[in-house]
Short mmCIF file of C-alpha atoms in Angstrom, two decimals:
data_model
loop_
_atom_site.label_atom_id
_atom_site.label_comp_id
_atom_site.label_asym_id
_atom_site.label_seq_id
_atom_site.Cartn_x
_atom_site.Cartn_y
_atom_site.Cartn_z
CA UNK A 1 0.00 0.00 0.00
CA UNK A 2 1.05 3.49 -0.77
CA UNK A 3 -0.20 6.47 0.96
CA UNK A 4 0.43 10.04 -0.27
CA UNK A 5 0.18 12.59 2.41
CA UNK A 6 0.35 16.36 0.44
CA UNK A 7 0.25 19.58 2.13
CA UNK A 8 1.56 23.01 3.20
CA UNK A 9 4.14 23.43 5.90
CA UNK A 10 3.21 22.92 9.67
CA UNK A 11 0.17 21.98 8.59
CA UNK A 12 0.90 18.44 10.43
CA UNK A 13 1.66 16.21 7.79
CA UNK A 14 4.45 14.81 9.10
CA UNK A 15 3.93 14.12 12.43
CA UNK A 16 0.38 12.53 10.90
CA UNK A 17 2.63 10.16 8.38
CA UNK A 18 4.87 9.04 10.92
CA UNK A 19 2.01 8.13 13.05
CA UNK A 20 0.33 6.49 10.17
CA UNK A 21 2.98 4.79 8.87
CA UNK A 22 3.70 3.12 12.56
CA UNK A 23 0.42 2.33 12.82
CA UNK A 24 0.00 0.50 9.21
CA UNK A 25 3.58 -1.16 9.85
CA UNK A 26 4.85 0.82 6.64
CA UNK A 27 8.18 2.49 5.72
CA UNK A 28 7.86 6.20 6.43
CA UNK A 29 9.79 9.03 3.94
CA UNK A 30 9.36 12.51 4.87
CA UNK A 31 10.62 14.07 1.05
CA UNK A 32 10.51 17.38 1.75
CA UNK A 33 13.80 16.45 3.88
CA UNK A 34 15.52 15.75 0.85
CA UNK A 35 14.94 19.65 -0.67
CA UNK A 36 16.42 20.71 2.74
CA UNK A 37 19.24 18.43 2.64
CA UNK A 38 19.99 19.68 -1.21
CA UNK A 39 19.23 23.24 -0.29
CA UNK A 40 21.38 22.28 2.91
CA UNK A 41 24.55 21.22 0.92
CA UNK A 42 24.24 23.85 -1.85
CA UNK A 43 24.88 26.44 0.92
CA UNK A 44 27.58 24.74 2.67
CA UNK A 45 29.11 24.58 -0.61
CA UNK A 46 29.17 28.71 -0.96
CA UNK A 47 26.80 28.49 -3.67
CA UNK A 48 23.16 29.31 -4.50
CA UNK A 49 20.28 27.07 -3.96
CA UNK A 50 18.88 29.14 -6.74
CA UNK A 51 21.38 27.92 -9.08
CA UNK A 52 19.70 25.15 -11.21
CA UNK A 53 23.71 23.38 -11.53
CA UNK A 54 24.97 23.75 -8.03
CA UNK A 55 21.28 22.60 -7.34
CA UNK A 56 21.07 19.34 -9.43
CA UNK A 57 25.19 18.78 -9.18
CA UNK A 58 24.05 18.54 -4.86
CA UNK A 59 20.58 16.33 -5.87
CA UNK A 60 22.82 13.86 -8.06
CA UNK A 61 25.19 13.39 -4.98
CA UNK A 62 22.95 13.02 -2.11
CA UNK A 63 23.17 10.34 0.40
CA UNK A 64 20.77 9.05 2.87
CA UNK A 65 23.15 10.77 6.13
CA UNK A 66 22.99 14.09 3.96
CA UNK A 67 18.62 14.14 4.98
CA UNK A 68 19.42 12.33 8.25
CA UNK A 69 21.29 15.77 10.06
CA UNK A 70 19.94 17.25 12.36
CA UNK A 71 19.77 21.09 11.11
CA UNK A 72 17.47 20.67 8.00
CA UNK A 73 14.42 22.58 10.43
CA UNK A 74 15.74 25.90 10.20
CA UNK A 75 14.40 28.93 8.57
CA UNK A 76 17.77 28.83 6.31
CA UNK A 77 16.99 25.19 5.21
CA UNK A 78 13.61 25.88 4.73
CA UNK A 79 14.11 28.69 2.20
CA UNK A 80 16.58 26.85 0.41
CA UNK A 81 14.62 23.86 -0.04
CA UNK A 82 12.07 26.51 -1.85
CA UNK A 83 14.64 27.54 -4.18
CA UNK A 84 15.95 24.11 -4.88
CA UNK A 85 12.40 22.46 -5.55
CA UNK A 86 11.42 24.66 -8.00
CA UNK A 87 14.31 23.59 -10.20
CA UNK A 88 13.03 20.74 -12.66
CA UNK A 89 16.43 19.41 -12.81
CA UNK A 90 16.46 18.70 -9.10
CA UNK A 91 13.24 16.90 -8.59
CA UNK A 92 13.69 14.91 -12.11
CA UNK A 93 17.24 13.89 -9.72
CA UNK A 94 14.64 13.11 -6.59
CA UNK A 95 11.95 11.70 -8.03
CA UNK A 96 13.17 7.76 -8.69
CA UNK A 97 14.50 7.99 -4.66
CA UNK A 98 11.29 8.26 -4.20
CA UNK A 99 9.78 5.92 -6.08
CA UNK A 100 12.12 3.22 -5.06
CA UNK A 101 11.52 3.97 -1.89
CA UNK A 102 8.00 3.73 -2.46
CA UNK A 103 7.79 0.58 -4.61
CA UNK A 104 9.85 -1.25 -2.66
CA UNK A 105 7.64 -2.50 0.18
CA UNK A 106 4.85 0.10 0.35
CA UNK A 107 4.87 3.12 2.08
CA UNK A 108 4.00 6.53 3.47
CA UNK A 109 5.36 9.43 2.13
CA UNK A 110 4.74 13.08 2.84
CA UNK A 111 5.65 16.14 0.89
CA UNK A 112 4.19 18.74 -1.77
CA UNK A 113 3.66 16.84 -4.81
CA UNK A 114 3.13 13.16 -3.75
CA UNK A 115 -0.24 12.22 -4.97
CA UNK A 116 0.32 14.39 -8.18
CA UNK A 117 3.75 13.60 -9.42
CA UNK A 118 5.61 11.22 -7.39
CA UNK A 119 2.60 8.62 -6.66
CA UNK A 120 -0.19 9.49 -8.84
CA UNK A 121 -1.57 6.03 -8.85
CA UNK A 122 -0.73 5.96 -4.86
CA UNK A 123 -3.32 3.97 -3.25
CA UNK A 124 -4.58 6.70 -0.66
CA UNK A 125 -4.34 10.67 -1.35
CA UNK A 126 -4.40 12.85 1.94
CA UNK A 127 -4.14 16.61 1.14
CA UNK A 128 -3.72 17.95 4.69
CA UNK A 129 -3.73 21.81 5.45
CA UNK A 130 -4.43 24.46 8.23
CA UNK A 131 -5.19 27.94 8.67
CA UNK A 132 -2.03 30.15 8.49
CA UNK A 133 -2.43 31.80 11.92
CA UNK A 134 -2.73 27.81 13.17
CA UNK A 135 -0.03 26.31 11.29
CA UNK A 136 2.50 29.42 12.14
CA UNK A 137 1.62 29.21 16.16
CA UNK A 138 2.71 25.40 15.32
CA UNK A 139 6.11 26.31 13.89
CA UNK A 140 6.71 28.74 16.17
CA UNK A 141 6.43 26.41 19.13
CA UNK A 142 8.36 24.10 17.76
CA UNK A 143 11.23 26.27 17.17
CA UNK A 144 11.24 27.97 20.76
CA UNK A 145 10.97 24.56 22.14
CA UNK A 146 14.74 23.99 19.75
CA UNK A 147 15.81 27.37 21.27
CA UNK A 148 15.36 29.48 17.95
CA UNK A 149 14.14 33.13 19.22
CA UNK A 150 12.57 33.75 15.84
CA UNK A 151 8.82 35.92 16.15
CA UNK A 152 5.93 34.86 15.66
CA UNK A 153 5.04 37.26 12.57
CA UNK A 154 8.56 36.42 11.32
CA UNK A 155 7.49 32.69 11.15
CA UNK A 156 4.18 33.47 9.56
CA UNK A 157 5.73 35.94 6.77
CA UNK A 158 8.28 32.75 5.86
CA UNK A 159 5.75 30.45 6.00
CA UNK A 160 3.12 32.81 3.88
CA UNK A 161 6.10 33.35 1.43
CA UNK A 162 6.83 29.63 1.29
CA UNK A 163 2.97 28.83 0.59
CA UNK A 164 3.17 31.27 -2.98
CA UNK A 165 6.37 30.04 -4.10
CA UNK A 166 5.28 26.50 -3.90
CA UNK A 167 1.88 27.24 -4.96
CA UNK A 168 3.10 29.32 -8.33
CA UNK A 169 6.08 27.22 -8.78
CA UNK A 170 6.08 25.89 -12.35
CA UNK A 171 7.59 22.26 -11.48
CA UNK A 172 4.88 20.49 -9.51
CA UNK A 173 3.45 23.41 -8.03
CA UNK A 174 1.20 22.57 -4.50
CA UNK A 175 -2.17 21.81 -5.22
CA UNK A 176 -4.41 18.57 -3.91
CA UNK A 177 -4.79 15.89 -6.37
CA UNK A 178 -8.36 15.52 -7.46
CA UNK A 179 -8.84 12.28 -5.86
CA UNK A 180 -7.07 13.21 -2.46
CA UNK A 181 -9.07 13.33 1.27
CA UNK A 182 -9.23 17.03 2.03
CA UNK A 183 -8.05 17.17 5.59
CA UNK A 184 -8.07 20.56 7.54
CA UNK A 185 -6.54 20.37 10.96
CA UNK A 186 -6.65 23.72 12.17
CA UNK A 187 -8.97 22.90 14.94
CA UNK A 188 -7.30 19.23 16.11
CA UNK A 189 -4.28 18.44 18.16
CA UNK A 190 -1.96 15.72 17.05
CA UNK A 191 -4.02 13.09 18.42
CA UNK A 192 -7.18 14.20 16.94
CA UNK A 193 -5.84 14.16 13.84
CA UNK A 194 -4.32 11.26 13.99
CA UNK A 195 -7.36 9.33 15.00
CA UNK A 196 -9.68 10.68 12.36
CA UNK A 197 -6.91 10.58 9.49
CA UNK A 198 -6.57 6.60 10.55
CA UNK A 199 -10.24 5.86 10.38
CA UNK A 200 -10.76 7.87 7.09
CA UNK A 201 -7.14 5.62 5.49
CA UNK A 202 -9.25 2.36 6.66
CA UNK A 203 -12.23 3.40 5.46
CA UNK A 204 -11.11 4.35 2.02
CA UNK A 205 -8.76 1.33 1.90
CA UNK A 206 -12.02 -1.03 3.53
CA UNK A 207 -14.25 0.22 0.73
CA UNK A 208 -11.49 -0.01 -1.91
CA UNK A 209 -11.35 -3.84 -0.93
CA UNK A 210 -14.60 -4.65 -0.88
CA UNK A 211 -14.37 -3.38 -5.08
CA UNK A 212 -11.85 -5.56 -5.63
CA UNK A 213 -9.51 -2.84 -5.97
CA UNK A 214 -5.84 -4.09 -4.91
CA UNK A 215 -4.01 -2.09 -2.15
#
């Protein structure tokens, strides 16, 4: 089974596919980790993650340790992941990861383009999103509780920014596939969420089965 779990950031995608993909006993990739990690290297590098060669050269070379670091969360990392996934180059160098990763022995993947590009056959399509004002509150937290001292309004102007450049992006832009759940969880908690987005996955796979549909 493959699940596709789409959405903006913080909206709680991947806490929700990690959680899911326990649950289910599937693999879990997180691929917006892998933009980071090429944005990531790009700048260690002295280049820019707007650059569509140092961008692909640092796609084409990336190893599993480079999205296993532990400074991919920051508001650097998270503007040059922007930059480097709206180079077609670079997600053309991402996409059969992905797919391996996928095929392989199932899985749950979360990102931008999931259930439109990487997995549009993917067995279940969550498209999971939040109000602004909830989803920067969530990313603020989370980066006070790292020690980050960046505002509130700071984190919602990055995030707002990050929302139009992957919404008007012309490689795989962010938009719900036409057959994915819409899932708002501005007004759950992680648990909530987690709950309902489990019974809605069994229920879609339960009535796939009962079709004859594989999963």
């Amino acid at each position: 089974m493959i699940i596709a779990i789409d959405g903006p950031a913080a909206a709680g995608k991947g806490t929700l596919a990690r959680r899911i993909a326990a649950a289910l006993g599937l693999p879990y990739l997180d691929t917006g980790l892998l933009y980071r990690a090429v944005g990531r290297l790009v700048l260690e590098a002295g280049g820019d993650p707007a650059d569509p060669v140092a961008a692909t050269a640092a796609a084409r070379t990336l190893r599993a340790e480079d999205f296993a670091r532990g400074d991919l969360r920051d508001a650097a990392a998270s503007k040059a992941a922007s930059q480097v996934a709206s180079i077609p180059e670079v997600r053309a160098a991402l996409l059969a990861f992905q797919r391996r990763f996928g095929n392989e022995n199932g899985a749950v993947l979360d990102g931008r383009d999931i259930g439109t590009i990487i997995f549009p056959a993917a067995d279940i399509k969550l498209f999971v999103t939040a109000s602004l004002a909830a989803r920067a509150g969530r990313r603020h937290a989370e980066l006070r509780a790292k020690g980050d001292e960046m505002t509130l309004e700071a984190v919602r102007e990055d995030l707002a920014a990050r929302d139009e450049a992957d919404a008007r992006r012309a490689a795989a832009p962010l938009v719900a596939a036409a057959d994915a759940i819409l899932f708002d969880t501005t007004e759950m908690d992680a648990d909530a969420a987690f709950s309902r987005a489990l019974a809605l996955i069994k229920a879609r796979a339960g009535s796939r089965a009962l079709h004859g549909e594989h999963l």
